C-alpha cells in the first residue's frame, strides 16, 4: 500500500509539473509569439517549397537518354527533393528562434518546433529517399528513434544512460552507446564502399580496350581494395587498435596452411585464370571430367558453367589449372562443324559437292571466312557413298543440334530437288545350290 501511495505521489508530481509548463506556455506572451513564428515558418516553408520544386525539377532533371556522370549526379540530387519542405521549415524556424531569443531571452517552444521539423526530415529520408534495404533498416530502427528522442529533448539523457550500460563479453566489455555507434558508422562506411565498388565496376566494364579477363581482374582488385580500406576506416574510427589484428592474421595464416589449402589454391588459380585470359566469361569450355558449358561467372573460389539445359555447374578454379580444358569459343571466335550424309551408288557423285556446298552456303549463320562450306568424299559404305560437309559458324552448336540440324535439312532438300537418292540399308541374300522339294 505504501509503494502504491508513493507511485501515485510521483505521478501526481509529474502531472503538476507538466501542467505548470503548459500553463506557462499558454499564458506567456513569449510562448504565443513563438507559436506564431513557428506557424509562420511552416507556411513560409510550404510556399517556398511549392515555388522551388518545379524549378528544381526543370533544371535538374536530365534527358532520359543521358547516362553520363553529370546526369547521374543530377538524378542523385533529385532524390532529396522530398526533404525540401522540412529543411526549409527548419531553417526558417532557426531564424525565428534567434529573433525570440533576442527579444524575450528564451525560445523553448520554437526550439521544440525546430527539432520536430528535423524529426520529420529524418522520417521522410528513411521512407521516401533511401532505397537501399540495409540503410532503410538502419534508418527505421536507429535514425528515426534518435530523431524522435532529439525532438522531445531527451537525447542527451538517453545517450548518457546508454554509455553507462556496459555489456561484458569475456575479457572485453563495451557500452551500448559504443555498439550503436559501431553499427551506424560501420553500416554507413560499408554502404559507401559498396556504392563506390558498383561505380568502379561499371567504369571498368566500359573500358572496351581492355581484355575481358583483365577487366574482371581489375574489378576484383578494386573491390578488395575498397572494402579493405572501409574495414580499416571502421576499425580506426571506433578506436580499435589495428595491432590487435596481428593475432587474427596469424590464426588465419595457420588456417590457410592446414584447413584452407583448397580455398587458397582455388583463389590463386582464379587470379591466374584472370591474368592469362585463356578462359573467360562467355567462353564455351569442356573439362576432362566431362563438364561442359558456357562460363557465366568467375568468382574468387570457383567458375560457374551454364549448360545447354540451363543448369549451373560450379567448377573449382584449380581444375582449370591442373586438368586439360578445351575452349571451343575463345571469346566468340569461329568454330568448325561437320554434317555427314550418304547418297546411293547410282548417283553421279561428281555433282554432289557443288550441290551441297551451294545449299549449305545459303544458311545465314554459315561463314565464308575463314573457309566456305566444303563437301568431301569420306568413303564407300555398305549402303551408299559417304560424304561430309564442313562449315564454319560464329557460336557453339546447341547440343550438336543447332546449326547442324538446319544444314542437314538443306542437304536433304537439295538432294531431293536434284533427284539424288539418299540410301537406306539393303541386304542381299545368296542361296547356293538348287532348291528342291521333298516328295512323299
Short mmCIF file of C-alpha atoms in Angstrom, two decimals:
data_model
loop_
_atom_site.label_atom_id
_atom_site.label_comp_id
_atom_site.label_asym_id
_atom_site.label_seq_id
_atom_site.Cartn_x
_atom_site.Cartn_y
_atom_site.Cartn_z
CA UNK A 1 0.00 0.00 0.00
CA UNK A 2 2.89 2.35 0.85
CA UNK A 3 4.56 1.67 -2.51
CA UNK A 4 1.33 2.37 -4.31
CA UNK A 5 0.93 5.67 -2.47
CA UNK A 6 4.50 6.69 -3.38
CA UNK A 7 3.86 5.84 -7.03
CA UNK A 8 0.68 7.93 -7.05
CA UNK A 9 2.52 10.82 -5.44
CA UNK A 10 5.26 10.69 -8.11
CA UNK A 11 2.68 10.56 -10.91
CA UNK A 12 0.83 13.49 -9.40
CA UNK A 13 4.09 15.44 -9.14
CA UNK A 14 4.91 14.83 -12.80
CA UNK A 15 1.37 15.82 -13.80
CA UNK A 16 1.60 19.08 -11.85
CA UNK A 17 4.98 19.81 -13.38
CA UNK A 18 3.61 19.23 -16.87
CA UNK A 19 0.60 21.43 -16.08
CA UNK A 20 2.88 24.24 -14.89
CA UNK A 21 4.90 24.06 -18.11
CA UNK A 22 1.74 24.03 -20.25
CA UNK A 23 0.25 26.92 -18.29
CA UNK A 24 3.46 28.89 -18.65
CA UNK A 25 3.44 28.31 -22.41
CA UNK A 26 -0.26 29.14 -22.78
CA UNK A 27 -0.21 32.30 -20.67
CA UNK A 28 3.18 33.65 -21.68
CA UNK A 29 3.38 36.29 -24.45
CA UNK A 30 6.78 34.87 -25.39
CA UNK A 31 5.26 31.42 -25.88
CA UNK A 32 2.43 32.79 -28.06
CA UNK A 33 4.96 34.74 -30.09
CA UNK A 34 6.99 31.58 -30.61
CA UNK A 35 3.87 29.65 -31.64
CA UNK A 36 3.06 32.38 -34.17
CA UNK A 37 6.61 32.39 -35.53
CA UNK A 38 6.53 28.60 -35.71
CA UNK A 39 3.36 28.64 -37.81
CA UNK A 40 4.73 31.46 -39.96
CA UNK A 41 7.94 29.50 -40.57
CA UNK A 42 5.95 26.40 -41.56
CA UNK A 43 3.66 28.22 -44.01
CA UNK A 44 6.62 30.12 -45.45
CA UNK A 45 8.37 26.78 -46.00
CA UNK A 46 5.25 25.37 -47.71
CA UNK A 47 5.04 28.39 -50.01
CA UNK A 48 8.77 28.34 -50.80
CA UNK A 49 8.85 24.58 -51.46
CA UNK A 50 5.90 24.82 -53.87
CA UNK A 51 7.72 27.54 -55.77
CA UNK A 52 11.12 25.83 -55.76
CA UNK A 53 10.12 22.23 -56.60
CA UNK A 54 9.06 22.95 -60.22
CA UNK A 55 12.26 24.93 -60.81
CA UNK A 56 14.42 22.18 -59.31
CA UNK A 57 12.68 19.51 -61.40
CA UNK A 58 13.03 21.65 -64.53
CA UNK A 59 16.73 22.43 -64.23
CA UNK A 60 17.98 19.22 -62.61
CA UNK A 61 16.04 16.51 -64.46
CA UNK A 62 18.32 15.22 -67.26
CA UNK A 63 17.02 13.76 -70.53
CA UNK A 64 16.05 10.11 -70.24
CA UNK A 65 18.68 9.01 -72.77
CA UNK A 66 21.58 10.62 -70.90
CA UNK A 67 23.60 8.28 -68.70
CA UNK A 68 26.87 10.12 -68.09
CA UNK A 69 28.32 11.08 -64.71
CA UNK A 70 26.71 14.54 -64.71
CA UNK A 71 23.27 13.06 -65.43
CA UNK A 72 23.75 10.53 -62.61
CA UNK A 73 24.75 13.32 -60.22
CA UNK A 74 21.65 15.33 -61.16
CA UNK A 75 19.39 12.33 -60.60
CA UNK A 76 21.11 11.74 -57.24
CA UNK A 77 20.34 15.31 -56.14
CA UNK A 78 16.73 14.95 -57.27
CA UNK A 79 16.30 12.06 -54.85
CA UNK A 80 16.47 14.55 -51.95
CA UNK A 81 13.72 16.89 -53.20
CA UNK A 82 11.17 15.43 -50.69
CA UNK A 83 13.38 16.84 -47.90
CA UNK A 84 12.92 20.39 -49.18
CA UNK A 85 9.85 21.23 -47.06
CA UNK A 86 11.10 20.08 -43.62
CA UNK A 87 14.58 21.54 -44.21
CA UNK A 88 13.15 24.92 -45.25
CA UNK A 89 10.88 24.85 -42.21
CA UNK A 90 13.90 24.01 -40.03
CA UNK A 91 15.86 26.94 -41.48
CA UNK A 92 13.01 29.44 -41.15
CA UNK A 93 12.36 28.24 -37.60
CA UNK A 94 16.03 28.79 -36.77
CA UNK A 95 15.67 32.41 -37.86
CA UNK A 96 12.55 32.76 -35.68
CA UNK A 97 14.40 31.20 -32.74
CA UNK A 98 17.17 33.80 -32.95
CA UNK A 99 14.53 36.56 -33.06
CA UNK A 100 12.67 35.32 -29.99
CA UNK A 101 15.89 34.84 -28.04
CA UNK A 102 16.95 38.39 -28.84
CA UNK A 103 13.55 39.81 -27.74
CA UNK A 104 12.43 37.55 -24.86
CA UNK A 105 15.68 35.83 -23.93
CA UNK A 106 14.16 32.34 -24.39
CA UNK A 107 12.94 30.15 -27.21
CA UNK A 108 11.90 26.79 -25.79
CA UNK A 109 8.71 26.49 -27.85
CA UNK A 110 10.23 27.37 -31.19
CA UNK A 111 13.29 25.21 -30.39
CA UNK A 112 10.95 22.25 -29.91
CA UNK A 113 9.35 23.03 -33.27
CA UNK A 114 12.74 23.19 -34.95
CA UNK A 115 13.68 19.80 -33.54
CA UNK A 116 10.31 18.42 -34.66
CA UNK A 117 10.98 19.55 -38.25
CA UNK A 118 14.31 17.72 -38.09
CA UNK A 119 12.43 14.59 -36.98
CA UNK A 120 10.11 14.95 -39.99
CA UNK A 121 13.15 15.28 -42.27
CA UNK A 122 14.64 12.06 -40.85
CA UNK A 123 11.34 10.21 -41.31
CA UNK A 124 10.95 11.39 -44.93
CA UNK A 125 14.59 10.47 -45.61
CA UNK A 126 14.04 6.89 -44.47
CA UNK A 127 10.61 6.49 -46.05
CA UNK A 128 10.95 8.22 -49.44
CA UNK A 129 14.63 8.86 -50.19
CA UNK A 130 16.66 5.86 -49.06
CA UNK A 131 16.20 2.86 -51.34
CA UNK A 132 18.98 0.56 -50.13
CA UNK A 133 17.45 -2.20 -47.92
CA UNK A 134 20.27 -2.19 -45.36
CA UNK A 135 20.22 1.59 -44.96
CA UNK A 136 16.42 1.52 -44.75
CA UNK A 137 16.62 -0.88 -41.79
CA UNK A 138 19.28 1.26 -40.08
CA UNK A 139 17.22 4.37 -40.66
CA UNK A 140 13.96 2.84 -39.45
CA UNK A 141 15.33 1.37 -36.23
CA UNK A 142 18.16 3.82 -35.41
CA UNK A 143 17.89 7.17 -37.20
CA UNK A 144 14.15 7.75 -36.70
CA UNK A 145 14.17 6.81 -32.97
CA UNK A 146 17.22 9.05 -32.42
CA UNK A 147 15.48 11.90 -34.21
CA UNK A 148 12.36 11.34 -32.07
CA UNK A 149 14.44 11.48 -28.87
CA UNK A 150 16.11 14.64 -30.14
CA UNK A 151 12.71 16.19 -30.91
CA UNK A 152 11.40 15.70 -27.35
CA UNK A 153 14.71 16.91 -25.89
CA UNK A 154 15.85 13.79 -24.04
CA UNK A 155 18.52 12.55 -26.44
CA UNK A 156 21.41 13.63 -24.20
CA UNK A 157 19.99 11.81 -21.17
CA UNK A 158 19.42 8.64 -23.19
CA UNK A 159 22.97 8.80 -24.59
CA UNK A 160 24.41 9.11 -21.08
CA UNK A 161 22.33 6.13 -19.93
CA UNK A 162 23.46 4.01 -22.90
CA UNK A 163 27.08 4.98 -22.25
CA UNK A 164 26.75 3.87 -18.64
CA UNK A 165 25.25 0.49 -19.61
CA UNK A 166 28.24 -1.81 -20.08
CA UNK A 167 27.92 -5.22 -21.75
CA UNK A 168 30.61 -7.74 -20.70
CA UNK A 169 31.94 -10.15 -23.33
CA UNK A 170 34.61 -12.40 -21.85
CA UNK A 171 37.68 -10.30 -21.20
CA UNK A 172 36.18 -7.44 -23.22
CA UNK A 173 33.43 -5.02 -22.30
CA UNK A 174 31.73 -2.24 -24.21
CA UNK A 175 28.83 0.12 -23.72
CA UNK A 176 25.56 0.06 -25.63
CA UNK A 177 26.40 3.51 -27.00
CA UNK A 178 29.65 2.12 -28.49
CA UNK A 179 27.69 -0.74 -30.07
CA UNK A 180 25.17 1.66 -31.65
CA UNK A 181 27.94 3.88 -32.97
CA UNK A 182 29.72 0.86 -34.40
CA UNK A 183 26.57 -0.29 -36.22
CA UNK A 184 25.81 3.18 -37.61
CA UNK A 185 29.36 4.05 -38.64
CA UNK A 186 30.12 0.57 -39.99
CA UNK A 187 26.87 0.41 -41.94
CA UNK A 188 27.40 3.87 -43.47
CA UNK A 189 31.04 3.20 -44.43
CA UNK A 190 30.36 -0.21 -45.95
CA UNK A 191 27.38 1.20 -47.84
CA UNK A 192 29.66 3.86 -49.27
CA UNK A 193 32.15 1.11 -50.07
CA UNK A 194 29.54 -0.90 -51.93
CA UNK A 195 28.38 2.17 -53.83
CA UNK A 196 31.99 3.01 -54.75
CA UNK A 197 32.55 -0.59 -55.82
CA UNK A 198 29.47 -0.51 -58.09
CA UNK A 199 30.65 2.73 -59.70
CA UNK A 200 34.20 1.48 -60.22
CA UNK A 201 32.94 -1.85 -61.61
CA UNK A 202 30.70 -0.03 -64.10
CA UNK A 203 33.58 2.22 -65.14
CA UNK A 204 35.96 -0.72 -65.63
CA UNK A 205 33.33 -2.66 -67.57
CA UNK A 206 33.07 0.18 -70.09
CA UNK A 207 36.81 0.06 -70.87
CA UNK A 208 36.42 -1.98 -74.04
CA UNK A 209 40.11 -1.69 -74.95
CA UNK A 210 40.95 -4.00 -72.02
CA UNK A 211 40.64 -7.77 -72.36
CA UNK A 212 37.54 -9.22 -70.60
CA UNK A 213 39.72 -11.20 -68.22
CA UNK A 214 41.78 -8.12 -67.33
CA UNK A 215 38.62 -6.08 -66.78
CA UNK A 216 37.29 -8.68 -64.38
CA UNK A 217 40.61 -8.95 -62.54
CA UNK A 218 40.81 -5.16 -62.22
CA UNK A 219 37.25 -5.03 -60.89
CA UNK A 220 38.03 -7.75 -58.31
CA UNK A 221 41.19 -5.92 -57.23
CA UNK A 222 39.29 -2.66 -56.85
CA UNK A 223 36.60 -4.43 -54.82
CA UNK A 224 39.15 -5.94 -52.41
CA UNK A 225 40.94 -2.58 -52.06
CA UNK A 226 37.71 -0.62 -51.42
CA UNK A 227 36.35 -2.96 -48.76
CA UNK A 228 39.80 -3.33 -47.20
CA UNK A 229 40.03 0.44 -46.79
CA UNK A 230 36.45 0.51 -45.44
CA UNK A 231 37.33 -2.12 -42.83
CA UNK A 232 40.45 -0.21 -41.73
CA UNK A 233 38.42 3.02 -41.51
CA UNK A 234 35.81 1.39 -39.28
CA UNK A 235 38.50 -0.03 -37.00
CA UNK A 236 40.27 3.34 -36.79
CA UNK A 237 37.12 5.41 -36.21
CA UNK A 238 35.89 3.09 -33.48
CA UNK A 239 39.28 3.24 -31.74
CA UNK A 240 40.14 -0.43 -32.21
CA UNK A 241 43.91 -0.94 -32.36
CA UNK A 242 45.00 -2.41 -35.65
CA UNK A 243 47.93 -4.14 -33.95
CA UNK A 244 45.42 -6.41 -32.23
CA UNK A 245 44.58 -7.83 -35.67
CA UNK A 246 48.05 -9.37 -35.91
CA UNK A 247 46.94 -12.33 -33.80
CA UNK A 248 43.90 -12.78 -36.04
CA UNK A 249 46.16 -12.65 -39.10
CA UNK A 250 48.35 -15.37 -37.59
CA UNK A 251 45.32 -17.56 -36.93
CA UNK A 252 44.13 -17.07 -40.50
CA UNK A 253 47.62 -17.97 -41.76
CA UNK A 254 47.64 -21.20 -39.77
CA UNK A 255 44.15 -21.98 -41.03
CA UNK A 256 45.26 -21.46 -44.62
CA UNK A 257 48.22 -23.74 -44.01
CA UNK A 258 46.18 -26.62 -42.63
CA UNK A 259 42.46 -26.50 -43.25
CA UNK A 260 42.04 -23.96 -46.04
CA UNK A 261 44.58 -25.20 -48.57
CA UNK A 262 41.98 -25.84 -51.24
CA UNK A 263 40.41 -22.41 -50.79
CA UNK A 264 43.80 -20.72 -51.09
CA UNK A 265 44.66 -22.86 -54.12
CA UNK A 266 41.38 -22.03 -55.83
CA UNK A 267 41.81 -18.31 -55.10
CA UNK A 268 45.33 -18.24 -56.60
CA UNK A 269 44.13 -20.33 -59.56
CA UNK A 270 41.34 -17.81 -60.15
CA UNK A 271 43.84 -14.95 -60.23
CA UNK A 272 46.00 -16.89 -62.72
CA UNK A 273 42.97 -17.55 -64.94
CA UNK A 274 42.06 -13.88 -64.99
CA UNK A 275 45.63 -12.84 -65.73
CA UNK A 276 46.17 -15.32 -68.57
CA UNK A 277 42.74 -14.87 -70.11
CA UNK A 278 42.74 -18.38 -71.61
CA UNK A 279 39.18 -18.91 -70.35
CA UNK A 280 36.87 -16.05 -69.52
CA UNK A 281 33.18 -15.18 -69.21
CA UNK A 282 31.28 -16.11 -72.38
CA UNK A 283 33.59 -18.95 -73.46
CA UNK A 284 32.25 -22.46 -74.02
CA UNK A 285 34.62 -24.93 -72.37
CA UNK A 286 34.79 -28.65 -71.71
CA UNK A 287 36.87 -30.24 -68.94
CA UNK A 288 38.46 -33.68 -68.76
CA UNK A 289 35.78 -34.77 -66.33
CA UNK A 290 33.08 -34.24 -68.96
CA UNK A 291 31.71 -30.97 -67.55
CA UNK A 292 30.85 -28.61 -70.41
CA UNK A 293 29.09 -25.29 -70.64
CA UNK A 294 29.37 -21.55 -71.10
CA UNK A 295 31.27 -19.60 -68.42
CA UNK A 296 28.75 -17.19 -66.90
CA UNK A 297 30.65 -16.10 -63.78
CA UNK A 298 34.14 -16.31 -62.34
CA UNK A 299 34.46 -15.88 -58.58
CA UNK A 300 37.45 -15.97 -56.24
CA UNK A 301 36.83 -19.65 -55.47
CA UNK A 302 35.12 -21.21 -58.47
CA UNK A 303 33.99 -20.79 -62.07
CA UNK A 304 30.32 -21.27 -62.92
CA UNK A 305 29.33 -23.02 -66.17
CA UNK A 306 25.84 -22.91 -67.65
CA UNK A 307 24.86 -25.98 -69.65
CA UNK A 308 22.53 -26.05 -72.67
CA UNK A 309 19.63 -27.16 -70.47
CA UNK A 310 20.04 -24.17 -68.14
CA UNK A 311 21.80 -25.93 -65.27
CA UNK A 312 24.74 -24.32 -63.49
CA UNK A 313 27.89 -26.29 -62.71
CA UNK A 314 30.29 -24.91 -60.09
CA UNK A 315 33.86 -25.88 -61.01
CA UNK A 316 36.75 -25.12 -58.61
CA UNK A 317 39.28 -22.80 -60.24
CA UNK A 318 42.05 -25.30 -59.51
CA UNK A 319 40.53 -27.73 -62.05
CA UNK A 320 41.14 -25.19 -64.84
CA UNK A 321 44.85 -25.15 -63.97
CA UNK A 322 45.58 -28.80 -63.20
CA UNK A 323 43.46 -30.54 -65.88
CA UNK A 324 43.04 -30.28 -69.63
CA UNK A 325 40.43 -27.74 -70.72
CA UNK A 326 39.04 -27.47 -74.26
CA UNK A 327 37.90 -23.93 -75.12
CA UNK A 328 35.50 -24.11 -78.07
CA UNK A 329 34.59 -20.46 -78.35
CA UNK A 330 37.64 -18.46 -77.23
CA UNK A 331 35.54 -15.32 -76.69
CA UNK A 332 33.47 -15.55 -79.88
CA UNK A 333 35.89 -16.97 -82.46
CA UNK A 334 34.56 -19.12 -85.32
CA UNK A 335 34.10 -22.87 -84.92
CA UNK A 336 34.04 -25.68 -87.49
CA UNK A 337 31.39 -28.41 -87.59
CA UNK A 338 30.62 -31.38 -89.85
CA UNK A 339 27.36 -32.78 -91.18
CA UNK A 340 27.67 -36.36 -92.56
CA UNK A 341 25.31 -37.81 -95.21
CA UNK A 342 25.22 -40.53 -97.87
CA UNK A 343 23.97 -40.95 -101.45
CA UNK A 344 23.13 -44.09 -103.37
CA UNK A 345 25.65 -45.88 -105.56
CA UNK A 346 23.71 -44.99 -108.71
CA UNK A 347 24.43 -41.27 -108.21
CA UNK A 348 26.91 -39.28 -110.23
CA UNK A 349 29.00 -38.38 -107.18
CA UNK A 350 30.93 -35.70 -109.11
CA UNK A 351 27.85 -33.44 -108.92
CA UNK A 352 27.22 -33.84 -105.18
CA UNK A 353 29.87 -31.45 -103.73
CA UNK A 354 28.74 -28.41 -105.72
CA UNK A 355 25.04 -29.03 -104.97
CA UNK A 356 25.60 -29.49 -101.23
CA UNK A 357 28.07 -26.62 -100.82
CA UNK A 358 25.67 -24.20 -102.54
CA UNK A 359 22.79 -25.33 -100.33
CA UNK A 360 24.75 -25.06 -97.08
CA UNK A 361 26.12 -21.61 -98.02
CA UNK A 362 22.54 -20.26 -98.03
CA UNK A 363 22.37 -20.70 -94.25
CA UNK A 364 22.78 -17.13 -92.86
CA UNK A 365 24.89 -18.40 -89.95
CA UNK A 366 27.41 -20.27 -92.12
CA UNK A 367 30.57 -18.23 -92.73
CA UNK A 368 32.61 -17.82 -95.89
CA UNK A 369 35.62 -16.76 -93.80
CA UNK A 370 37.87 -18.38 -92.67
CA UNK A 371 36.59 -21.10 -95.07
CA UNK A 372 33.40 -21.60 -97.11
CA UNK A 373 31.43 -24.87 -96.89
CA UNK A 374 33.49 -27.82 -98.08
CA UNK A 375 31.88 -31.13 -99.11
CA UNK A 376 34.28 -34.09 -99.01
CA UNK A 377 34.02 -37.73 -100.02
CA UNK A 378 34.65 -39.85 -96.95
CA UNK A 379 34.25 -43.45 -98.11
CA UNK A 380 32.15 -46.19 -99.67
CA UNK A 381 29.74 -47.62 -97.18
CA UNK A 382 27.64 -50.75 -97.11
CA UNK A 383 24.56 -49.00 -98.44
CA UNK A 384 25.85 -45.87 -100.19
CA UNK A 385 28.63 -43.37 -100.78
CA UNK A 386 29.52 -41.44 -97.62
CA UNK A 387 30.06 -37.68 -97.73
CA UNK A 388 30.52 -34.99 -95.10
CA UNK A 389 30.24 -31.21 -95.41
CA UNK A 390 32.40 -28.97 -93.22
CA UNK A 391 31.16 -25.47 -92.34
CA UNK A 392 32.19 -22.62 -90.04
CA UNK A 393 29.91 -20.61 -87.74
CA UNK A 394 30.28 -18.00 -85.02
CA UNK A 395 29.00 -19.77 -81.95
CA UNK A 396 28.55 -23.15 -80.32
CA UNK A 397 26.29 -25.82 -81.75
CA UNK A 398 23.42 -26.27 -79.30
CA UNK A 399 23.95 -29.81 -78.15
CA UNK A 400 25.12 -30.69 -81.69
CA UNK A 401 21.61 -29.90 -82.99
CA UNK A 402 21.51 -26.16 -83.65
CA UNK A 403 23.45 -25.31 -86.83
CA UNK A 404 23.91 -28.93 -87.90
CA UNK A 405 20.17 -29.59 -87.88
CA UNK A 406 19.45 -26.75 -90.31
CA UNK A 407 22.38 -27.78 -92.52
CA UNK A 408 21.07 -31.37 -92.74
CA UNK A 409 17.61 -30.08 -93.71
CA UNK A 410 19.16 -28.04 -96.51
CA UNK A 411 21.18 -31.03 -97.72
CA UNK A 412 18.07 -33.23 -97.77
CA UNK A 413 16.05 -30.68 -99.76
CA UNK A 414 18.92 -30.01 -102.20
CA UNK A 415 19.42 -33.73 -102.92
CA UNK A 416 15.69 -34.27 -103.39
CA UNK A 417 15.47 -31.30 -105.78
CA UNK A 418 18.23 -32.85 -107.90
CA UNK A 419 16.69 -36.35 -107.83
CA UNK A 420 19.58 -37.77 -105.85
CA UNK A 421 18.56 -40.73 -103.76
CA UNK A 422 19.58 -40.99 -100.11
CA UNK A 423 20.13 -44.72 -99.50
CA UNK A 424 18.84 -46.90 -96.77
CA UNK A 425 20.35 -50.26 -95.73
CA UNK A 426 19.99 -53.13 -98.24
CA UNK A 427 20.73 -56.78 -97.62
CA UNK A 428 21.33 -59.27 -100.47
CA UNK A 429 20.87 -62.96 -99.66
CA UNK A 430 22.56 -65.51 -101.95
CA UNK A 431 21.49 -69.16 -101.88
CA UNK A 432 23.94 -71.69 -103.29
CA UNK A 433 22.71 -74.90 -104.95
CA UNK A 434 19.26 -75.75 -106.31
CA UNK A 435 16.03 -75.52 -104.41
CA UNK A 436 14.34 -78.92 -104.33
CA UNK A 437 11.15 -80.08 -102.68
CA UNK A 438 10.95 -83.38 -100.89
CA UNK A 439 8.00 -85.54 -102.09
CA UNK A 440 6.49 -88.34 -100.11
#
